[in-house]
Short mmCIF file of C-alpha atoms and ligand atoms in Angstrom, two decimals:
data_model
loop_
_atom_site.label_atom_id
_atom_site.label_comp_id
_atom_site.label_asym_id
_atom_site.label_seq_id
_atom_site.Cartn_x
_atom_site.Cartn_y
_atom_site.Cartn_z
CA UNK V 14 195.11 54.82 20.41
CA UNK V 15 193.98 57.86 21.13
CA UNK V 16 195.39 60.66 24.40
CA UNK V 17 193.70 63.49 25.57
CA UNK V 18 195.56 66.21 27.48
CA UNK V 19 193.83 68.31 29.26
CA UNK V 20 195.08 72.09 29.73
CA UNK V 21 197.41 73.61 27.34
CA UNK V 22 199.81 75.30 29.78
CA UNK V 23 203.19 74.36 29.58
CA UNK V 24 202.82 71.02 31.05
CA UNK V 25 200.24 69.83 29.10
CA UNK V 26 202.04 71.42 25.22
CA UNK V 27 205.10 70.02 26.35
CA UNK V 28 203.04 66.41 26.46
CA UNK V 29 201.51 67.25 23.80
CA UNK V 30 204.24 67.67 21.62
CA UNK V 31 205.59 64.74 23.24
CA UNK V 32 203.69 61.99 22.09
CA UNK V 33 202.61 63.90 19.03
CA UNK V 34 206.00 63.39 17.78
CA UNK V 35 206.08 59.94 19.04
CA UNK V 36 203.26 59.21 16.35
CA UNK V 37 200.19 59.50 18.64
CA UNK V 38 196.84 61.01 18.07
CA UNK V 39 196.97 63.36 20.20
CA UNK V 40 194.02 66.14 21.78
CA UNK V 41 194.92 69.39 23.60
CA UNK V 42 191.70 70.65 25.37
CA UNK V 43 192.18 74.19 26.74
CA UNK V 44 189.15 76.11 28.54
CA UNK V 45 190.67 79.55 27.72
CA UNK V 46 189.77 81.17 25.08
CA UNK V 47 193.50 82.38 24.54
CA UNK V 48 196.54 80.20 25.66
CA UNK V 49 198.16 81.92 27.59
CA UNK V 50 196.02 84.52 29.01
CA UNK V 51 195.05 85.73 30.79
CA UNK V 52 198.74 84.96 32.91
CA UNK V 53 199.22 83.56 36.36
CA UNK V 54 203.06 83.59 36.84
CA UNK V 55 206.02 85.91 37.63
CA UNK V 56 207.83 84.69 34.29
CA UNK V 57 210.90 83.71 36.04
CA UNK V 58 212.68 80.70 34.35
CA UNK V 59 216.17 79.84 35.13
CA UNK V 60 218.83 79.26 32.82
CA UNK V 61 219.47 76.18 31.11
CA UNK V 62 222.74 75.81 32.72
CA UNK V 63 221.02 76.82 36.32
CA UNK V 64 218.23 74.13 35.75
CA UNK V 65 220.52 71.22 35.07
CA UNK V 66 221.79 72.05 39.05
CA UNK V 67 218.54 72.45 40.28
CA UNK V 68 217.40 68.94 38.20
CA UNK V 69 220.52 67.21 38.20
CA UNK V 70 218.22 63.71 37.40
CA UNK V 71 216.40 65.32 34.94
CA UNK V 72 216.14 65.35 30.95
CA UNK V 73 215.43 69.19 30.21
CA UNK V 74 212.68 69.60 27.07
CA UNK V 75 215.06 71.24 24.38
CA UNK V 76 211.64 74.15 24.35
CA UNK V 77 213.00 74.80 28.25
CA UNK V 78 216.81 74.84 27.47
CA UNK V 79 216.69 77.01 24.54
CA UNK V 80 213.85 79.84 25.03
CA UNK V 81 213.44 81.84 21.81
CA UNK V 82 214.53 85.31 22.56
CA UNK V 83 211.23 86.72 21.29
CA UNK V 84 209.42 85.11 24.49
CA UNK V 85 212.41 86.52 27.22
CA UNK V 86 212.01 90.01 28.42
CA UNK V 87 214.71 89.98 30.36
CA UNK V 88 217.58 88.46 31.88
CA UNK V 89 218.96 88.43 35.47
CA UNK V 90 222.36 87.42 36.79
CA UNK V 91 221.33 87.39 40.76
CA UNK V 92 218.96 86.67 43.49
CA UNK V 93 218.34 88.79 46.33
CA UNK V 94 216.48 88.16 49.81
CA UNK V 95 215.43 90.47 52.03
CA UNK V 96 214.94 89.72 55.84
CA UNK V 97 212.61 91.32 57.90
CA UNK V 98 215.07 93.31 59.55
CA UNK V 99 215.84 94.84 55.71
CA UNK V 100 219.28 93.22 55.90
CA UNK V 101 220.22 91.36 52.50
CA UNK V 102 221.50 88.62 50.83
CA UNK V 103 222.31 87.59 47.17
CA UNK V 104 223.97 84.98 45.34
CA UNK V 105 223.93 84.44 41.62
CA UNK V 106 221.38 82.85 39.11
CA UNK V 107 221.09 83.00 35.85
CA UNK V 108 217.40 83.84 35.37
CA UNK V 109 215.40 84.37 32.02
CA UNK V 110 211.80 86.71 32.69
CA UNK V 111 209.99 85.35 30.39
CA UNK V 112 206.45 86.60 28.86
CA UNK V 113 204.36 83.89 29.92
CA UNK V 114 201.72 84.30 27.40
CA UNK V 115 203.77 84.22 24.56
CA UNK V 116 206.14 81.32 26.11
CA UNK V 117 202.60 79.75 26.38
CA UNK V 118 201.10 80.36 22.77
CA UNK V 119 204.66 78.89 21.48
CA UNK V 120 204.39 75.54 23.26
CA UNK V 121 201.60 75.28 22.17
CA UNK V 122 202.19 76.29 18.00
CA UNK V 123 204.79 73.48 18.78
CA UNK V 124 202.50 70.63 19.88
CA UNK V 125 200.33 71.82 17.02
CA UNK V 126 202.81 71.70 14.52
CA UNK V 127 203.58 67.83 15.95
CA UNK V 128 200.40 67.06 14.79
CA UNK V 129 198.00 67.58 18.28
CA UNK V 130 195.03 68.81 17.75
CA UNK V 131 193.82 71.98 19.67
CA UNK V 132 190.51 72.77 21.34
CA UNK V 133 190.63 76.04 22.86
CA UNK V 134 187.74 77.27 24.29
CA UNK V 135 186.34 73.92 25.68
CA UNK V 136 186.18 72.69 29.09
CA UNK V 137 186.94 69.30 29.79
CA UNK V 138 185.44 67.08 32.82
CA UNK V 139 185.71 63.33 34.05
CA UNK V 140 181.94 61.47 34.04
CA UNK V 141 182.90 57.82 35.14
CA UNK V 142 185.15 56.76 32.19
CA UNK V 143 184.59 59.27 29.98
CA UNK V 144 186.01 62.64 29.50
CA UNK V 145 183.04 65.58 28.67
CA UNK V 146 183.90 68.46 26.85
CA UNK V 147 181.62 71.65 27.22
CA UNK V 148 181.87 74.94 25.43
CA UNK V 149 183.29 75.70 22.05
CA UNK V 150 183.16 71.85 21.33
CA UNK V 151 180.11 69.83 23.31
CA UNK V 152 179.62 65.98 23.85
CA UNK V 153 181.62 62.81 25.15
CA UNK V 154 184.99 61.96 23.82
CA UNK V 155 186.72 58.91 23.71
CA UNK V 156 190.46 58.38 24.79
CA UNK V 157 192.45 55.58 25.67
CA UNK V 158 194.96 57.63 28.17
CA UNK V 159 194.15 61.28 29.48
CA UNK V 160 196.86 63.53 30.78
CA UNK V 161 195.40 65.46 33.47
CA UNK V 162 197.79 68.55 32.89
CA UNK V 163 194.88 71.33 34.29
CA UNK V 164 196.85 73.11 36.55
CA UNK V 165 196.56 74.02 40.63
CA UNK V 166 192.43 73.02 40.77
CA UNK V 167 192.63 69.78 38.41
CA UNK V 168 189.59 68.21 37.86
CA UNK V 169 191.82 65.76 36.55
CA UNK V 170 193.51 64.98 39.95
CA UNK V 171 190.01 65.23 42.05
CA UNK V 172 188.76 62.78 40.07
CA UNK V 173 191.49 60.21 40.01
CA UNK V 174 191.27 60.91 43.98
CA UNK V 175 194.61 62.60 44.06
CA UNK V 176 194.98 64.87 47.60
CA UNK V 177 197.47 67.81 47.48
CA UNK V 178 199.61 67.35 50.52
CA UNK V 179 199.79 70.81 52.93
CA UNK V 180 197.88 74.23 52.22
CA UNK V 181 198.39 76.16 49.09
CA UNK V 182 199.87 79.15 48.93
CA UNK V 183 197.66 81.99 47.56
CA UNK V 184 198.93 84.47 45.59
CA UNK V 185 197.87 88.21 43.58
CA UNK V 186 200.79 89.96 41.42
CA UNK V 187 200.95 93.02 39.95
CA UNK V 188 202.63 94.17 36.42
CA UNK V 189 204.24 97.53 37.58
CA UNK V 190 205.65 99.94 35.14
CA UNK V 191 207.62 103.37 36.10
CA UNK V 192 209.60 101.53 38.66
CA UNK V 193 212.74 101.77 39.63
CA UNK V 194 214.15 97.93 39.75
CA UNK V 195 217.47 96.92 39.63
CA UNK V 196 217.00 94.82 36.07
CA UNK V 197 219.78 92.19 37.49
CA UNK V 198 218.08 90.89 40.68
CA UNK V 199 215.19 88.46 41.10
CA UNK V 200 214.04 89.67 44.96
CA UNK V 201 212.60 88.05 47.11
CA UNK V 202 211.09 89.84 50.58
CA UNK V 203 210.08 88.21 53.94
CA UNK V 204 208.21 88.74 56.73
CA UNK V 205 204.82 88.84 58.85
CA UNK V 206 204.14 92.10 57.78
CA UNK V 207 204.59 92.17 54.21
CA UNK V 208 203.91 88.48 53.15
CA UNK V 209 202.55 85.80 56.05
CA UNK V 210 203.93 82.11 55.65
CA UNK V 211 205.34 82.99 52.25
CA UNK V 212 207.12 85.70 50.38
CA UNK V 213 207.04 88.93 48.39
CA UNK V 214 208.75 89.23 45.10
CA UNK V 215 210.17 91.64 42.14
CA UNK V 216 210.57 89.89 38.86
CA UNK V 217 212.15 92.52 36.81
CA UNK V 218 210.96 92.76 33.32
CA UNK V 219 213.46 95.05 31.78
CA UNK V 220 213.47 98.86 31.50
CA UNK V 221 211.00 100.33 34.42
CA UNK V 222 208.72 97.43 34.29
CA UNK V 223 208.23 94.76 37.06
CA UNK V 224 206.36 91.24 37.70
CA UNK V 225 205.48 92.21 41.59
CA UNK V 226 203.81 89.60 43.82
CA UNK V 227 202.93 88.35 46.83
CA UNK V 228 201.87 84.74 48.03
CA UNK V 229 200.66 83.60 51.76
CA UNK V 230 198.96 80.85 53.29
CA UNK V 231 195.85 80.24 54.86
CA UNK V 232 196.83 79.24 58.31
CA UNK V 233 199.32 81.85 59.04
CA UNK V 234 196.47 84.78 58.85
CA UNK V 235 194.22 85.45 61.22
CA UNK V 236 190.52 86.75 59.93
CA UNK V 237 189.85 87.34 56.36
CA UNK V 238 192.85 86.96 53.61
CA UNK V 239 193.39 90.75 52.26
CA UNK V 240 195.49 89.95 49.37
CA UNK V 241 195.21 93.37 47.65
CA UNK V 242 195.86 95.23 51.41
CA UNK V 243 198.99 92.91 52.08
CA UNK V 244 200.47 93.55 48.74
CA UNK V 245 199.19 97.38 48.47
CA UNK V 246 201.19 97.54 51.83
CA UNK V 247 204.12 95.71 50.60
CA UNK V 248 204.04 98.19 47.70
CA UNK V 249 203.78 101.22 49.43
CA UNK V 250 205.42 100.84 52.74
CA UNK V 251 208.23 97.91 52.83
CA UNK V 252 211.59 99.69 53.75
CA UNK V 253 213.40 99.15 50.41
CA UNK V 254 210.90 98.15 47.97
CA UNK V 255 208.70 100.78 48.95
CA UNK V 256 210.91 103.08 47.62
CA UNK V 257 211.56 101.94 44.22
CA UNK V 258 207.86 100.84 43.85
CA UNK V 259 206.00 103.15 44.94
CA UNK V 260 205.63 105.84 42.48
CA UNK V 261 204.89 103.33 40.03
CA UNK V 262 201.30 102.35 38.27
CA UNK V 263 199.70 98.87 37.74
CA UNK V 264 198.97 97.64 34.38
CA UNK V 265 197.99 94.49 34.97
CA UNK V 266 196.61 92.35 37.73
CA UNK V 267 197.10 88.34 38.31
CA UNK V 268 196.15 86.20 40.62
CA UNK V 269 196.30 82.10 41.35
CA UNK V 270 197.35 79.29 43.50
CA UNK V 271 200.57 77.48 44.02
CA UNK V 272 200.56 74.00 45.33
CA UNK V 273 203.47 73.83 47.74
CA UNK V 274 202.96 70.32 49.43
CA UNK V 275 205.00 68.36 46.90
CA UNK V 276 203.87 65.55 45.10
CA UNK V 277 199.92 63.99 46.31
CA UNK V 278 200.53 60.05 46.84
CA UNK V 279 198.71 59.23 43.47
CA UNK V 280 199.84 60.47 40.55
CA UNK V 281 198.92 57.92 38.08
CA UNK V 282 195.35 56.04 37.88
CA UNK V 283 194.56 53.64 35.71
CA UNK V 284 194.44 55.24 32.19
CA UNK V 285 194.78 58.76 33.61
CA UNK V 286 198.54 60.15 34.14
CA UNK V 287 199.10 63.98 36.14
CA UNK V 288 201.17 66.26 35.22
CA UNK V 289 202.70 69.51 36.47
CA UNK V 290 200.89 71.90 38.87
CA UNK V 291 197.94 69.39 38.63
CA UNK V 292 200.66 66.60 40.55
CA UNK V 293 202.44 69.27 42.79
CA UNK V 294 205.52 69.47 40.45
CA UNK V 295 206.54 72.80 41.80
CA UNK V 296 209.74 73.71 44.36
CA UNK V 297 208.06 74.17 47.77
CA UNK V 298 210.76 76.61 48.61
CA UNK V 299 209.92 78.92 45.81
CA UNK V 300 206.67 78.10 44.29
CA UNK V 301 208.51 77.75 41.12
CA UNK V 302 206.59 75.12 38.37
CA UNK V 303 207.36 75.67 34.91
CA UNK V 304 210.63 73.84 34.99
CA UNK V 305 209.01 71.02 36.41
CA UNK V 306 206.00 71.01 34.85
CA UNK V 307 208.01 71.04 31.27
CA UNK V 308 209.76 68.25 32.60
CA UNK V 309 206.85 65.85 33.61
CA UNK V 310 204.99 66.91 30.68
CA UNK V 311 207.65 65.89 28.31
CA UNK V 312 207.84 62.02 30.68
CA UNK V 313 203.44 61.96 30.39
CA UNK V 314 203.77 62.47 26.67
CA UNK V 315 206.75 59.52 26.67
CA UNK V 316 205.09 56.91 29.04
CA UNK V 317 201.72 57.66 26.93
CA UNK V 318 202.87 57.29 23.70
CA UNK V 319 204.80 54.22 24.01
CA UNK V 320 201.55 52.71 26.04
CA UNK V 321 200.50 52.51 22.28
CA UNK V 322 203.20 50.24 21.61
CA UNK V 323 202.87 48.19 24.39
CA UNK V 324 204.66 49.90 27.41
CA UNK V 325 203.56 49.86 30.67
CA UNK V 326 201.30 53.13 32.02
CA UNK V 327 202.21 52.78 35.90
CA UNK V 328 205.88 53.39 35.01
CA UNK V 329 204.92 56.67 35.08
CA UNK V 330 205.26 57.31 38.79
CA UNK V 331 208.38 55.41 38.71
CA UNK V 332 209.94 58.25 36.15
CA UNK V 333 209.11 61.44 37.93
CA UNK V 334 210.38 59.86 40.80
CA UNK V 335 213.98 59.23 39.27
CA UNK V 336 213.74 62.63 37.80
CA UNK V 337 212.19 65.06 39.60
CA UNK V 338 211.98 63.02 43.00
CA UNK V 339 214.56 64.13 45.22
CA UNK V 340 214.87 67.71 44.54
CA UNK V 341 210.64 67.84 45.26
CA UNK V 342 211.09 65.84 48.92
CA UNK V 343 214.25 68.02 49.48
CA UNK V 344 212.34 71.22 48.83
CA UNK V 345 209.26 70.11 50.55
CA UNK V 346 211.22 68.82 53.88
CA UNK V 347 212.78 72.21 53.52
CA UNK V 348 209.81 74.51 53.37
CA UNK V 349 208.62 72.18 56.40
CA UNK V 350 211.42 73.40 58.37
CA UNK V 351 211.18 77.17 57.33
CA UNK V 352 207.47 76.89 58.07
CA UNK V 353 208.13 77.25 61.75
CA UNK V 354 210.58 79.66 61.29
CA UNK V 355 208.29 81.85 59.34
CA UNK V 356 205.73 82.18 62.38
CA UNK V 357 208.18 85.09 64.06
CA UNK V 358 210.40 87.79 61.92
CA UNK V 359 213.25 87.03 64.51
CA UNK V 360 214.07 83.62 63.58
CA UNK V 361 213.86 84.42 60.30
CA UNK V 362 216.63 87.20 60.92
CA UNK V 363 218.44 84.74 62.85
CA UNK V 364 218.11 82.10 59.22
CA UNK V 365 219.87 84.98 57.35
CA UNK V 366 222.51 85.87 60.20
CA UNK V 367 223.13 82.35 60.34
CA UNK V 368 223.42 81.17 56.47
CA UNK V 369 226.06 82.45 53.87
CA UNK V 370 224.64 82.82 50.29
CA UNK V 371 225.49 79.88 49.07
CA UNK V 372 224.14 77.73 51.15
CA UNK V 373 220.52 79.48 50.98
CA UNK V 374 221.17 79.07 47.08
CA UNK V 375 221.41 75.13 48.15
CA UNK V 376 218.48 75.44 50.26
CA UNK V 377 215.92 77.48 47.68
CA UNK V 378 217.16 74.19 45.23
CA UNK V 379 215.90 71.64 47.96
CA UNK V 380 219.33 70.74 49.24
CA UNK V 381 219.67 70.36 52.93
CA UNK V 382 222.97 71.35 54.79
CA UNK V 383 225.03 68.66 56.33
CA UNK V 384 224.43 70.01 59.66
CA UNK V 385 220.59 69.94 59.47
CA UNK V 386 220.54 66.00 57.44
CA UNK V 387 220.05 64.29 60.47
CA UNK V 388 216.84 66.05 61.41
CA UNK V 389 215.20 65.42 57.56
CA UNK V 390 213.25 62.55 59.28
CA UNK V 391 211.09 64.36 61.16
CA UNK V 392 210.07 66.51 58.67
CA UNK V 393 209.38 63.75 56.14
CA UNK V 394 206.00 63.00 53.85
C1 FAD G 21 201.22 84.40 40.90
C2 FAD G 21 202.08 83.26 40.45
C3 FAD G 21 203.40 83.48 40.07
C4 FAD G 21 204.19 82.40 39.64
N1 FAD G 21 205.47 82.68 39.24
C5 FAD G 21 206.25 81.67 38.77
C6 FAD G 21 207.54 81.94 38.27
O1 FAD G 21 208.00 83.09 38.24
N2 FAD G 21 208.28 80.89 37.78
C7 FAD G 21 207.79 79.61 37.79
O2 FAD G 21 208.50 78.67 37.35
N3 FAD G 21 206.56 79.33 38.26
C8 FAD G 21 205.77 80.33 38.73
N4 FAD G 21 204.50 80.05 39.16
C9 FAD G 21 204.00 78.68 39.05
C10 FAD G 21 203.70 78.36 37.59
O3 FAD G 21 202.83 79.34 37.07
C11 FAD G 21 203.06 76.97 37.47
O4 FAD G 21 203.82 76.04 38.20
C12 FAD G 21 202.98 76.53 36.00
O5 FAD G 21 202.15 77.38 35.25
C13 FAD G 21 202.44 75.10 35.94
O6 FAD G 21 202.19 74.73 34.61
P1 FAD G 21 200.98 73.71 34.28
O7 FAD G 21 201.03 73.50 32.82
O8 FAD G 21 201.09 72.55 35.19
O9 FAD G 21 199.66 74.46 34.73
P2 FAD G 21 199.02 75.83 34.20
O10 FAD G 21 200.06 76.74 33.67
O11 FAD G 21 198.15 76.29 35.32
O12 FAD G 21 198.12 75.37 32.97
C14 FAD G 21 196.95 74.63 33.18
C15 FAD G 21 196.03 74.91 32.02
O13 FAD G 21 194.90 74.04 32.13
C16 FAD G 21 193.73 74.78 31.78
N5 FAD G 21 192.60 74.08 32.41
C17 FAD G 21 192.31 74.00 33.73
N6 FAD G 21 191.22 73.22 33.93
C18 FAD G 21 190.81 72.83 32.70
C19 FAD G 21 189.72 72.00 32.25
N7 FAD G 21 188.87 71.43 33.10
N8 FAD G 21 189.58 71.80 30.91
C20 FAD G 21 190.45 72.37 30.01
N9 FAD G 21 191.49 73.15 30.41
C21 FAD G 21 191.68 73.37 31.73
C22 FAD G 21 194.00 76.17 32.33
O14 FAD G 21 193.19 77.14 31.69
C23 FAD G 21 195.49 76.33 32.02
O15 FAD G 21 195.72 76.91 30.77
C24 FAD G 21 203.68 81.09 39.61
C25 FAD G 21 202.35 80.87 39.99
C26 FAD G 21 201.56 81.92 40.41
C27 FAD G 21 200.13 81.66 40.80
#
């Protein structure tokens, strides 16, 4: 019995590792070159004890609850939000900034180390039954169950006919150094003018040095999408962050997609189970995945390896949903909601006038307030 898992980001290791532990014989096919990199995130992880809130159904991977300090930059004890108008709020999280690629490259020693067996390098594509690899290593390989675990654009999912539900949100980030961050806060900025149906953000890294993104949708900009104009302006002229950005210098520049639709209606096929990005495991609210993605990847490396032994593939779908399920509708039905605010600056003033921290803590985390329950219906998948 053999499983192929395709992508080696942390969805995909964490399977990996999974049911290479479980006894499997286990592939990891990764197109890069170099897990890891080049990186498409803002490194922001929260703490164990923060996660176990945010995924109160959910059994954490022990690689997510204990980090090792050589992959964490930094750590944060609050997150701030800016409203159009400039006013502020924060409440606290525990936050670790993690460096992605070497968060990535240690998954993925781990899997190895299980016994999986790595193809970097190679590309990996669905023909009818079989799985193709092209690159590095060439030709058809055989597998009894493939993990589809290949991120936002999964030619896993496509192929297995799975639809992402509601537009992606499109993102470019910048590694800033010589800034003047405040290395406690994870920010987050709204607004039309500095980030259209989505949000700015300031990941601090430690020291000077800052994760600084931006990511929009499609349908709430008019014309062409000027990514590096939106966030140049966000950089340069946004009230507050302007001023403690502004001086500084880019080292590096990332860009990618987050799917924000929750999870497509399909997520297992046959032999062929999704994981992470690739299934819309991400919080709507914050475009947040790795949690998630850890999570599912650790339940596709379960449900596969025991497959060998006789269990039963299609309770796959059946354990995301009691894990991940409700906070990924909440969050969803949520960022629904906010959608419409998010089409004028005043009612999102009016949000943050409204709301006291807290309860935009419980909101980010997919938790409606009591007062707003009764109108989750119409804002359902
Ligand atoms: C700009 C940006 C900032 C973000 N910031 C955060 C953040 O701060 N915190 C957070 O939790 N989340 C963040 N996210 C989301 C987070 O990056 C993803 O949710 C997370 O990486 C999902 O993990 P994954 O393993 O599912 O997919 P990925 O990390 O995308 O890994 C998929 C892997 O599959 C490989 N692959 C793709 N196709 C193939 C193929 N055909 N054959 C072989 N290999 C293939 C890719 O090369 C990649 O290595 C951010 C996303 C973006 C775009």
């Amino acid at each position: 019995m053999r499983i192929i898992v395709v992508g080696a980001g942390p969805a995909g290791s964490t399977a990996a590792e999974t049911a290479a532990r479980l006894g499997a014989d286990v592939i990891l096919v990764e197109r890069r070159m170099e897990i890891g990199s080049p990186v498409q995130c803002g490194g922001f992880i929260p703490e164990a004890s923060e996660l176990r809130d945010l995924l109160p159904d959910a059994v954490l991977p022990e690689t997510l609850v204990e980090i090792p300090e050589r992959c964490i930059l930094n750590r944060t004890r609050i997150q701030r939000l800016y409203a159009p108008s400039g006013r502020s709020a924060e409440f606290p999280v525990a936050g670790r900034c993690v460096d992605r690629r070497s968060f990535d490259r240690y998954l993925a020693h781990r899997a190895a180390r299980a016994g999986a067996q790595l193809i970097v390098g190679t590309e990996a594509d669905v023909r009818g039954e079989s799985i193709h690899l092209k690159g590095r290593r060439e030709g058809i390989i055989d597998a009894d169950i493939i993990i589809g675990a290949d991120g936002p654009s999964s030619r896993i999912a496509e192929a297995i006919g799975a639809v992402q539900r509601d537009e992606p949100g499109i993102c470019l980030e910048y590694e800033m150094v010589d800034v003047d961050i405040d290395r406690d806060a994870a920010e987050m900025y709204f607004g039309e003018r500095w980030a259209p149906g989505g949000y700015a953000w300031i990941i601090p890294l430690g020291d000077d040095i800052a994760n600084v993104g931006v990511g929009v949708r499609r349908s709430y900009i008019r014309g062409e999408i000027d990514l590096p104009l939106i966030l140049r302006r966000f950089v340069e002229e946004h009230p507050h962050a302007g001023r403690i950005l502004r001086k500084g210098e880019i080292v590096a520049v990332m860009r990618g997609i987050v799917p924000s639709g929750g999870m497509p209606e399909i997520i297992q096929s046959g032999r062929f189970l999704l994981a992470g990005d690739a299934a819309g495991h991400v919080m709507a609210t914050s475009g947040g995945g790795v949690p998630l993605a850890m999570v599912a990847g650790r339940i596709a490396g379960e449900v596969a390896a025991t497959h060998a032994r006789g269990g039963d593939l299609n309770v796959y779908t059946q354990r995301i949903e009691k894990e991940l399920g409700a906070p990924l509708r909440g969050s969803v039905i949520i960022r629904r909601m906010v959608d419409r605010a998010m089409r004028s600056d005043r009612s999102i003033d009016m949000i943050f006038s409204l709301l006291d921290p807290m309860t935009m803590k419980d909101i980010q985390r997919g938790r409606l307030p009591a007062p707003l329950e009764r109108l989750r219906s119409m804002f359902t998948l």
